Coordinates of C-alpha atoms in Angstrom, one line a residue:
X1 CA 0.0 0.0 0.0
X2 CA 1.3 3.4 -0.9
X3 CA 2.3 5.8 1.9
X4 CA 1.0 9.3 2.1
X5 CA 4.5 10.5 1.5
X6 CA 4.9 8.6 -1.7
X7 CA 1.5 9.8 -3.0
X8 CA 2.5 13.3 -2.2
X9 CA 5.7 12.9 -4.2
X10 CA 3.8 11.5 -7.2
X11 CA 1.4 14.5 -7.0
X12 CA 4.4 16.8 -7.1
X13 CA 5.9 15.0 -10.1
X14 CA 2.5 15.2 -11.9
X15 CA 2.2 18.9 -11.2
X16 CA 5.8 19.4 -12.4
X17 CA 4.9 17.7 -15.7
X18 CA 2.0 20.1 -16.2
X19 CA 3.9 23.2 -15.3
X20 CA 6.7 21.9 -17.6
X21 CA 4.4 21.9 -20.6
X22 CA 3.1 18.3 -20.7
X23 CA -0.6 18.8 -20.2
X24 CA -1.8 15.5 -21.6
X25 CA -2.1 12.9 -18.7
X26 CA -1.6 10.1 -21.2
X27 CA 1.7 11.5 -22.2
X28 CA 2.8 11.9 -18.6
X29 CA 2.0 8.2 -17.9
X30 CA 3.8 7.2 -21.1
X31 CA 7.0 8.9 -20.2
X32 CA 6.9 7.4 -16.7
X33 CA 6.2 4.0 -18.3
X34 CA 9.4 4.3 -20.4
X35 CA 11.5 5.0 -17.3
X36 CA 9.9 2.1 -15.4
X37 CA 10.7 -0.2 -18.3
X38 CA 14.4 1.0 -18.3
X39 CA 14.6 0.2 -14.6
X40 CA 13.2 -3.2 -15.3
X41 CA 15.8 -3.8 -18.0
X42 CA 18.6 -2.9 -15.7
X43 CA 17.2 -5.3 -13.0
X44 CA 17.0 -8.1 -15.5
X45 CA 20.6 -7.5 -16.7
X46 CA 21.8 -7.4 -13.1
X47 CA 20.1 -10.8 -12.5
X48 CA 21.9 -12.3 -15.5
X49 CA 25.2 -10.9 -14.3
X50 CA 24.7 -12.4 -10.8
X51 CA 23.8 -15.7 -12.4
X52 CA 26.9 -15.7 -14.6
X53 CA 29.1 -14.8 -11.6
X54 CA 27.6 -17.5 -9.4
X55 CA 28.0 -20.2 -12.1
X56 CA 31.3 -18.9 -13.3
X57 CA 30.1 -18.9 -16.9
X58 CA 29.6 -16.2 -19.6
X59 CA 26.3 -14.3 -19.5
X60 CA 23.6 -16.2 -21.5
X61 CA 21.6 -13.1 -22.3
X62 CA 22.9 -9.6 -22.4
X63 CA 20.2 -6.9 -22.5
X64 CA 22.8 -4.2 -22.8
X65 CA 25.4 -5.3 -25.3
X66 CA 29.1 -5.0 -24.9
X67 CA 30.9 -2.2 -26.8
X68 CA 29.7 1.2 -28.0
X69 CA 26.4 2.4 -29.5
X70 CA 26.1 4.2 -32.9
X71 CA 27.0 7.5 -31.3
X72 CA 30.1 6.1 -29.5
X73 CA 28.8 5.7 -25.9
X74 CA 29.2 2.5 -24.0
X75 CA 26.0 0.5 -23.8
X76 CA 26.7 -0.2 -20.2
X77 CA 26.3 3.5 -19.4
X78 CA 22.7 3.4 -20.6
X79 CA 21.6 1.3 -17.6
X80 CA 19.4 2.8 -15.0
X81 CA 21.9 2.1 -12.2
X82 CA 24.5 4.1 -14.2
X83 CA 22.7 7.2 -15.6
X84 CA 20.7 7.9 -12.4
X85 CA 23.9 9.1 -10.8
X86 CA 24.7 11.6 -13.6
X87 CA 24.0 15.3 -13.4
X88 CA 20.5 16.3 -14.7
X89 CA 21.8 17.8 -17.9
X90 CA 24.0 14.8 -18.7
X91 CA 21.2 12.4 -17.8
X92 CA 18.9 14.2 -20.3
X93 CA 21.5 13.9 -23.0
X94 CA 22.0 10.2 -22.3
X95 CA 18.3 9.4 -22.4
X96 CA 17.4 11.6 -25.4
X97 CA 20.4 10.7 -27.6
X98 CA 21.3 7.2 -26.5
X99 CA 18.8 5.4 -24.3
X100 CA 15.7 6.0 -26.4
X101 CA 17.3 5.1 -29.7
X102 CA 18.5 1.9 -28.0
X103 CA 14.9 1.2 -26.8
X104 CA 13.7 1.3 -30.3
X105 CA 16.0 -1.5 -31.2
X106 CA 14.5 -3.9 -28.7
X107 CA 11.4 -4.7 -30.8
X108 CA 12.9 -8.0 -31.9
X109 CA 12.8 -9.2 -28.3
X110 CA 10.0 -11.7 -27.8
X111 CA 8.6 -9.9 -24.8
X112 CA 5.4 -7.9 -25.1
X113 CA 7.1 -5.0 -23.3
X114 CA 10.0 -4.7 -25.7
X115 CA 7.6 -4.9 -28.6
X116 CA 5.5 -1.9 -27.4
X117 CA 8.6 0.2 -26.6
X118 CA 10.0 0.1 -30.2
X119 CA 8.5 3.5 -31.1
X120 CA 9.3 5.2 -27.8
X121 CA 9.7 8.9 -27.8
X122 CA 11.5 11.0 -25.1
X123 CA 9.5 14.2 -24.4
X124 CA 10.4 15.2 -20.8
X125 CA 11.1 18.9 -21.4
X126 CA 13.7 19.8 -18.8
X127 CA 16.7 18.1 -17.1
X128 CA 15.4 19.2 -13.7
X129 CA 12.1 17.4 -14.2
X130 CA 13.8 14.3 -15.5
X131 CA 16.1 14.1 -12.4
X132 CA 13.1 14.6 -10.1
X133 CA 11.1 11.7 -11.8
X134 CA 14.1 9.4 -11.8
X135 CA 14.8 10.1 -8.1
X136 CA 11.1 9.3 -7.2
X137 CA 11.0 6.0 -9.2
X138 CA 14.4 5.0 -7.8
X139 CA 13.0 5.2 -4.3
X140 CA 10.1 2.8 -5.1
X141 CA 10.9 -0.8 -3.9
X142 CA 10.5 -2.6 -7.3
X143 CA 11.0 -6.0 -5.7
X144 CA 7.7 -5.4 -3.9
X145 CA 5.0 -6.2 -6.4
X146 CA 2.2 -4.6 -4.4
X147 CA 4.0 -1.3 -4.0
X148 CA 5.0 -0.9 -7.6
X149 CA 1.5 -2.1 -8.7
X150 CA -0.2 0.4 -6.4
X151 CA 2.2 3.1 -7.6
X152 CA 1.1 2.6 -11.2
X153 CA -2.6 2.2 -10.3
X154 CA -2.4 5.5 -8.4
X155 CA -0.9 7.2 -11.5
X156 CA -3.5 5.6 -13.8
X157 CA -6.1 7.1 -11.5
X158 CA -4.8 10.5 -12.6
X159 CA -6.0 9.7 -16.1
X160 CA -9.5 9.4 -14.9
X161 CA -9.4 12.6 -12.9
X162 CA -7.9 14.6 -15.8
X163 CA -11.0 14.7 -18.0
X164 CA -11.6 13.4 -21.5
X165 CA -9.3 10.4 -21.3
X166 CA -11.2 8.9 -18.4
X167 CA -13.1 6.6 -20.8
X168 CA -10.0 4.4 -20.6
X169 CA -10.8 3.5 -17.0
X170 CA -13.7 1.5 -15.6
X171 CA -14.1 2.2 -11.9
X172 CA -11.9 -0.2 -10.0
X173 CA -14.6 -1.4 -7.7
X174 CA -16.9 -2.3 -10.6
X175 CA -14.0 -4.2 -12.2
X176 CA -13.4 -6.1 -9.0
X177 CA -17.1 -6.9 -8.7
X178 CA -17.1 -8.5 -12.2
X179 CA -14.0 -10.5 -11.5
X180 CA -15.3 -11.8 -8.2
X181 CA -18.6 -12.8 -9.7
X182 CA -16.9 -14.7 -12.5
X183 CA -14.3 -16.2 -10.1
X184 CA -11.3 -16.9 -12.5
X185 CA -9.5 -20.2 -12.0
X186 CA -5.8 -21.1 -12.5
X187 CA -6.6 -22.9 -15.8
X188 CA -8.6 -20.0 -17.4
X189 CA -7.5 -18.2 -20.5
X190 CA -8.8 -14.7 -20.1
X191 CA -9.4 -12.0 -22.8
X192 CA -10.3 -8.3 -22.8
X193 CA -10.8 -7.3 -26.5
X194 CA -10.9 -3.6 -25.5
X195 CA -8.1 -3.7 -22.9
X196 CA -7.1 -0.1 -22.5
X197 CA -5.0 0.1 -19.3
X198 CA -5.6 -3.7 -18.7
X199 CA -7.6 -3.1 -15.5
X200 CA -9.7 -6.2 -16.0
X201 CA -6.7 -8.4 -16.6
X202 CA -4.8 -7.0 -13.7
X203 CA -7.8 -7.5 -11.3
X204 CA -8.1 -11.1 -12.5
X205 CA -4.4 -11.7 -11.8
X206 CA -4.7 -10.2 -8.3
X207 CA -7.8 -12.4 -7.6
X208 CA -5.9 -15.5 -8.6
X209 CA -2.9 -14.5 -6.3
X210 CA -5.3 -14.1 -3.4
X211 CA -7.6 -17.1 -4.0
X212 CA -5.3 -19.6 -5.7
X213 CA -1.8 -18.8 -4.4
X214 CA -0.8 -22.4 -4.7
X215 CA -0.8 -22.2 -8.5
X216 CA 2.6 -20.6 -8.4
X217 CA 4.0 -23.8 -6.8
X218 CA 2.9 -25.8 -9.9
X219 CA 5.4 -25.3 -12.8
X220 CA 2.7 -25.8 -15.4
X221 CA 0.2 -23.5 -13.9
X222 CA 2.8 -20.9 -13.1
X223 CA 4.0 -20.9 -16.8
X224 CA 0.3 -20.6 -17.9
X225 CA -0.2 -17.6 -15.6
X226 CA 2.8 -15.7 -16.9
X227 CA 2.8 -16.6 -20.6
X228 CA -0.6 -17.8 -21.8
X229 CA -3.4 -16.8 -19.5
X230 CA -3.9 -13.0 -20.2
X231 CA -4.8 -11.6 -23.6
X232 CA -5.7 -8.0 -24.3
X233 CA -6.4 -6.2 -27.6
X234 CA -6.4 -2.5 -28.3
X235 CA -5.8 -0.3 -31.4
X236 CA -4.1 2.5 -29.5
X237 CA -0.4 2.0 -29.2
X238 CA -0.1 4.3 -26.2
X239 CA -2.7 2.2 -24.4
X240 CA -0.9 -1.0 -25.3
X241 CA 2.3 0.4 -23.7
X242 CA 0.5 1.5 -20.6
X243 CA -1.5 -1.7 -20.3
X244 CA 1.6 -3.9 -20.8
X245 CA 3.5 -2.0 -18.1
X246 CA 0.5 -2.3 -15.7
X247 CA 0.6 -6.0 -16.2
X248 CA 4.3 -6.2 -15.7
X249 CA 4.2 -4.1 -12.5
X250 CA 1.6 -6.5 -11.2
X251 CA 3.8 -9.5 -11.7
X252 CA 2.8 -11.0 -15.0
X253 CA 6.0 -11.8 -17.0
X254 CA 4.7 -11.9 -20.6
X255 CA 1.0 -11.2 -21.2
X256 CA -0.3 -11.1 -24.8
X257 CA -1.2 -7.4 -25.1
X258 CA -1.4 -6.9 -28.8
X259 CA -2.5 -4.4 -31.5
X260 CA -5.8 -5.3 -33.0
X261 CA -8.9 -3.6 -34.2
X262 CA -11.3 -6.0 -32.5
X263 CA -14.2 -5.3 -34.8
X264 CA -12.3 -4.7 -38.0
X265 CA -10.3 -8.0 -38.3
X266 CA -11.3 -11.5 -39.0
X267 CA -11.3 -13.7 -35.9
X268 CA -10.9 -17.2 -37.3
X269 CA -7.7 -18.0 -35.3
X270 CA -9.2 -16.5 -32.1
X271 CA -12.6 -18.3 -32.3
X272 CA -13.3 -20.5 -29.3
X273 CA -9.9 -19.7 -27.7
X274 CA -10.9 -18.2 -24.4
X275 CA -12.6 -19.4 -21.3
X276 CA -13.3 -16.0 -19.8
X277 CA -14.1 -12.6 -21.3
X278 CA -14.1 -9.5 -19.1
X279 CA -14.7 -6.2 -20.9
X280 CA -16.2 -2.7 -21.0
X281 CA -16.0 -2.1 -24.7
X282 CA -16.6 1.3 -26.3
X283 CA -20.2 1.7 -27.2
X284 CA -20.4 5.1 -28.6
X285 CA -21.2 5.6 -32.3
X286 CA -21.5 3.3 -35.2
X287 CA -19.2 1.6 -37.7
X288 CA -19.3 1.5 -41.5
X289 CA -20.0 -2.0 -42.8
X290 CA -16.8 -1.8 -44.8
X291 CA -14.8 -1.7 -41.6
X292 CA -16.5 -4.6 -39.8
X293 CA -15.2 -8.1 -39.9
X294 CA -17.4 -10.3 -42.1
X295 CA -17.4 -13.1 -39.5
X296 CA -19.1 -10.8 -37.0
X297 CA -21.7 -9.6 -39.5
X298 CA -22.6 -13.2 -40.1
X299 CA -23.6 -13.4 -36.4
X300 CA -25.5 -10.1 -36.3
X301 CA -26.1 -7.6 -39.1
X302 CA -25.7 -4.2 -37.5
X303 CA -23.5 -1.1 -37.3
X304 CA -23.9 -0.7 -33.5
X305 CA -20.6 -1.3 -31.8
X306 CA -22.2 -2.6 -28.6
X307 CA -24.0 -5.4 -30.5
X308 CA -20.9 -6.2 -32.6
X309 CA -18.8 -6.5 -29.5
X310 CA -21.3 -9.0 -28.0
X311 CA -21.2 -11.0 -31.2
X312 CA -17.4 -10.9 -30.9
X313 CA -17.4 -12.2 -27.3
X314 CA -19.6 -15.1 -28.4
X315 CA -17.1 -16.0 -31.1
X316 CA -14.0 -15.7 -28.8
X317 CA -15.4 -17.9 -26.1
X318 CA -15.0 -21.6 -26.1
X319 CA -18.0 -23.8 -25.2
X320 CA -18.4 -23.5 -21.4
X321 CA -16.6 -20.2 -21.4
X322 CA -18.2 -17.3 -19.5
X323 CA -18.3 -13.6 -19.8
X324 CA -19.0 -10.5 -17.7
X325 CA -19.3 -7.4 -19.9
X326 CA -20.7 -3.9 -19.5
X327 CA -23.4 -2.8 -22.0
X328 CA -25.5 0.3 -22.4
X329 CA -29.2 -0.2 -21.4
X330 CA -30.2 0.1 -25.0
X331 CA -28.9 -3.4 -25.6
X332 CA -31.4 -4.7 -23.1
X333 CA -34.6 -3.3 -24.7
X334 CA -33.6 -2.0 -28.1
X335 CA -36.4 -2.7 -30.7
X336 CA -34.3 -3.2 -33.8
X337 CA -34.1 -6.6 -35.5
X338 CA -30.4 -6.9 -34.5
X339 CA -31.1 -6.1 -30.8
X340 CA -33.9 -8.6 -30.6
X341 CA -32.0 -11.3 -32.4
X342 CA -28.9 -10.9 -30.2
X343 CA -31.0 -11.1 -27.0
X344 CA -32.8 -14.2 -28.3
X345 CA -29.4 -15.8 -29.0
X346 CA -28.2 -15.1 -25.5
X347 CA -31.4 -16.5 -23.9
X348 CA -32.2 -19.4 -26.3
X349 CA -28.9 -20.5 -27.8
X350 CA -26.5 -19.7 -24.9
X351 CA -27.0 -19.5 -21.1
X352 CA -27.8 -16.0 -19.8
X353 CA -26.9 -16.1 -16.1
X354 CA -27.6 -12.7 -14.8
X355 CA -28.0 -8.9 -15.3
X356 CA -26.8 -6.3 -12.8
X357 CA -28.4 -2.9 -13.5
X358 CA -25.8 -0.2 -12.6
X359 CA -26.6 3.2 -11.1
X360 CA -26.8 6.0 -13.7
X361 CA -23.8 7.9 -12.5
X362 CA -21.2 5.2 -12.4
X363 CA -19.2 6.6 -15.3
X364 CA -19.6 10.3 -14.5
X365 CA -18.3 12.8 -15.2
X366 CA -17.4 11.3 -18.6
X367 CA -20.7 9.7 -19.5
X368 CA -24.2 9.7 -18.0
X369 CA -25.5 6.7 -20.0
X370 CA -27.3 4.0 -18.0
X371 CA -25.5 0.7 -18.1
X372 CA -25.7 -2.9 -17.0
X373 CA -23.4 -5.9 -16.5
X374 CA -24.3 -9.0 -18.5
X375 CA -23.2 -12.4 -17.3
X376 CA -23.5 -15.3 -19.7
X377 CA -22.0 -18.7 -20.5
X378 CA -21.4 -19.9 -24.1
X379 CA -23.1 -23.3 -24.6
X380 CA -24.3 -23.3 -28.2
X381 CA -27.1 -25.5 -26.8
X382 CA -29.2 -23.2 -24.6
X383 CA -29.4 -23.7 -20.9
X384 CA -31.1 -20.6 -19.6
X385 CA -33.7 -21.5 -17.0
X386 CA -33.9 -18.4 -14.9
X387 CA -32.2 -15.0 -15.4
X388 CA -31.1 -13.3 -12.2
X389 CA -31.6 -9.6 -12.0
X390 CA -30.1 -7.2 -9.4
X391 CA -31.1 -3.5 -9.2
X392 CA -28.0 -1.8 -7.9
X393 CA -28.8 1.6 -6.5
X394 CA -25.5 2.7 -5.0
X395 CA -21.8 1.7 -5.4
X396 CA -20.4 3.6 -2.5
X397 CA -19.8 6.9 -4.2
X398 CA -21.9 9.9 -5.1
X399 CA -23.5 9.6 -8.5
X400 CA -22.8 13.2 -9.5
X401 CA -19.8 14.5 -11.4
X402 CA -17.6 14.6 -8.2
X403 CA -18.0 10.9 -7.4
X404 CA -17.1 11.4 -3.8
X405 CA -17.0 8.4 -1.3
X406 CA -20.2 8.1 0.8
X407 CA -18.7 5.9 3.5
X408 CA -15.4 5.4 5.3
X409 CA -12.7 3.7 3.2
X410 CA -13.1 0.4 5.1
X411 CA -16.8 0.3 4.3
X412 CA -16.3 0.7 0.5
X413 CA -15.8 -2.0 -2.1
X414 CA -16.8 -5.6 -2.0
X415 CA -15.4 -6.8 1.3
X416 CA -16.4 -4.5 4.1
X417 CA -17.3 -7.7 6.0
X418 CA -13.6 -7.7 6.9
X419 CA -14.2 -4.8 9.2
X420 CA -14.8 -5.1 12.9
X421 CA -18.6 -5.2 12.9
X422 CA -18.7 -7.9 10.2
X423 CA -21.2 -6.4 7.8
X424 CA -22.8 -3.3 6.6
X425 CA -25.8 -1.8 8.4
X426 CA -29.0 -1.1 6.5
X427 CA -28.1 2.5 6.3
X428 CA -24.7 1.7 4.9
X429 CA -26.1 -0.8 2.4
X430 CA -28.2 2.1 1.0
X431 CA -24.9 3.7 0.1
X432 CA -22.9 0.6 -1.0
X433 CA -24.7 -2.3 -2.6
X434 CA -21.6 -4.2 -3.8
X435 CA -21.2 -6.7 -0.9
X436 CA -24.9 -7.6 -1.2
X437 CA -24.7 -8.1 -5.0
X438 CA -21.8 -10.5 -4.5
X439 CA -23.3 -12.3 -1.6
X440 CA -26.6 -12.9 -3.4
X441 CA -24.9 -14.0 -6.6
X442 CA -22.7 -16.5 -4.7
X443 CA -25.7 -17.9 -2.9
X444 CA -27.5 -18.4 -6.2
X445 CA -24.4 -20.1 -7.7
X446 CA -23.7 -22.2 -4.7
X447 CA -23.7 -25.9 -5.3
X448 CA -22.8 -27.1 -1.8
X449 CA -25.6 -28.7 0.1
X450 CA -25.4 -26.2 3.0
X451 CA -26.1 -23.4 0.7
X452 CA -29.2 -24.9 -1.0
X453 CA -31.5 -22.8 1.2
X454 CA -29.8 -19.6 0.2
X455 CA -30.0 -20.6 -3.4
X456 CA -33.7 -21.3 -3.1
X457 CA -34.1 -17.8 -1.5
X458 CA -32.8 -16.1 -4.6
X459 CA -35.0 -18.2 -6.9
X460 CA -38.1 -17.4 -4.9
X461 CA -37.6 -13.7 -4.0
X462 CA -40.6 -11.5 -5.0
X463 CA -40.1 -9.1 -7.9
X464 CA -40.4 -6.3 -5.4
X465 CA -37.0 -7.2 -3.9
X466 CA -33.7 -5.7 -5.0
X467 CA -32.8 -9.0 -6.7
X468 CA -35.0 -11.7 -8.2
X469 CA -35.1 -14.4 -10.9
X470 CA -37.3 -14.4 -14.0
X471 CA -38.1 -17.7 -15.8
X472 CA -37.0 -18.0 -19.4
X473 CA -40.6 -18.4 -20.5
X474 CA -41.5 -14.9 -19.1
X475 CA -38.6 -13.3 -21.0
X476 CA -39.5 -15.0 -24.2
X477 CA -43.2 -13.8 -23.8
X478 CA -41.9 -10.3 -23.5
X479 CA -40.0 -10.4 -26.8
X480 CA -36.7 -11.1 -25.0
X481 CA -36.8 -7.7 -23.3
X482 CA -34.0 -7.8 -20.6
X483 CA -34.6 -4.4 -18.9
X484 CA -35.1 -4.9 -15.2
X485 CA -38.0 -2.4 -15.2
X486 CA -40.0 -4.8 -17.4
X487 CA -40.1 -7.3 -14.6
X488 CA -39.6 -5.4 -11.4
X489 CA -42.8 -4.8 -9.4
X490 CA -43.2 -1.7 -7.3
X491 CA -44.9 -1.7 -3.9
X492 CA -47.4 1.1 -3.8
X493 CA -48.3 2.7 -0.5
X494 CA -51.8 1.6 0.6
X495 CA -54.4 4.4 0.6
X496 CA -56.8 4.4 3.5
X497 CA -60.4 4.5 2.3
X498 CA -62.8 6.4 4.5
X499 CA -66.5 6.8 4.5
X500 CA -67.8 10.1 2.9
X501 CA -69.8 11.0 6.0
X502 CA -66.7 10.8 8.1
X503 CA -64.8 13.1 5.7
X504 CA -67.7 15.6 5.7
X505 CA -67.8 15.6 9.5
X506 CA -64.1 16.4 9.6
X507 CA -64.5 19.2 7.1
X508 CA -67.4 20.7 9.1
X509 CA -65.2 20.6 12.3
X510 CA -62.4 22.3 10.4
X511 CA -64.8 25.0 9.2
X512 CA -66.0 25.7 12.7
X513 CA -62.4 26.0 13.9
X514 CA -61.6 28.5 11.1
X515 CA -64.7 30.5 12.0
X516 CA -63.8 30.6 15.7
X517 CA -60.3 31.7 14.8
X518 CA -61.5 34.5 12.6
X519 CA -63.9 35.7 15.3
X520 CA -61.0 35.8 17.9
X521 CA -58.9 37.8 15.4
X522 CA -61.7 40.3 14.9
X523 CA -61.9 40.8 18.7
X524 CA -58.2 41.4 18.9
X525 CA -58.3 44.0 16.2
X526 CA -61.1 46.0 18.0

């Protein structure tokens, strides 16, 4: 966990970038990402040196070659541990004229990080700012995965607070909810086709570290985790660099974070490859048919990106694979042929597990559109019996543009049950529904005998409750409308019916009281 002192230093660096002329938060993160990568390269080279010394053999892999670069400087002087001790002006020259040209030669390396650094540009404007940033990053204990991961997450949070680029970040507690509800396993192959900063993949990795720590003691599972489990696509090279670094700083050696226009390329090689899809795809605007992959149009003929992404998820999943994805509410009740057909496919051909309706302000201040989380399993043979609905009213934060926390920090998120009192009070629940969403979902999904009663409770809750189940037949009868308001019942306050004579008597009494009051007032005026 980051200390207040370290957060304060990061804030100072951030402000220094802005005052130094770099106003784009993405560019700030990008420059810091390059420096973190350089420190990692130096750490890897040091490990190779120590290994060679211990075994008394030549180094098997030299990251920094022997000899001189094209401009006559020794490659060894390009290492973090060397240039950090130079004067600010000399350090700026080394990075701008030697280190970054060297970075661009690393694209042949088979690591995802080297691949995304091949077009790196050095844009830190002043030697003083560079020295300040290097000193900060040098003080971070990089052997501590939690600290360096938290450091990068804190900086990524700056993107969201900076304005228009916030669309790259789904709120972290919503990501964690989706990950917990899908419960990744050590054998899963996970994909986010609109990966951005890789928040979903990072959260899935952290969940596995916490819930399945033993996987790292199994050589096969450990290799799968570091080299084959995580896949992210994006068509923004800056996001690819940032997302890759986010994964690296959270301890994943070689994730597959690759350039791909998810809707604009054929997916034959990807079809049926993944067991879990986690995503919050872009759903603003439409696409030209000419830019859309033909294999997606075979599934659903539409220009709507949100429908095309759902079709993509179905293609990417293997049978038995599951998905948790955020969609705009229009997907749930849209009346076009494509909307209806896609919903029919989810209900009749696949297994639609549940829908969590999110509060309208979750993505403010960047978007006010109403959204929901869809949970479904690819079966290609149906399987939907009941669809579980949850009407989330609060996520722990204000639903205005400020998004301020409504509760103390230990009462936010999914696990406030870890606090001293054990659970949220009714008043606290009204401000944070997340623990209740997870608890009810887990009880519905429980297969152990001791939880059968809880499972039955979810299946039999009235439709006036915050969560309830709707049989497939009811959904089909409503034209596969999946909006929660179609099925939710509202409890109306009972009106007390009274006899007309009783009401007239009360009116007469009231009239007498008014007359007496007027008479008393006249007496006072005389």
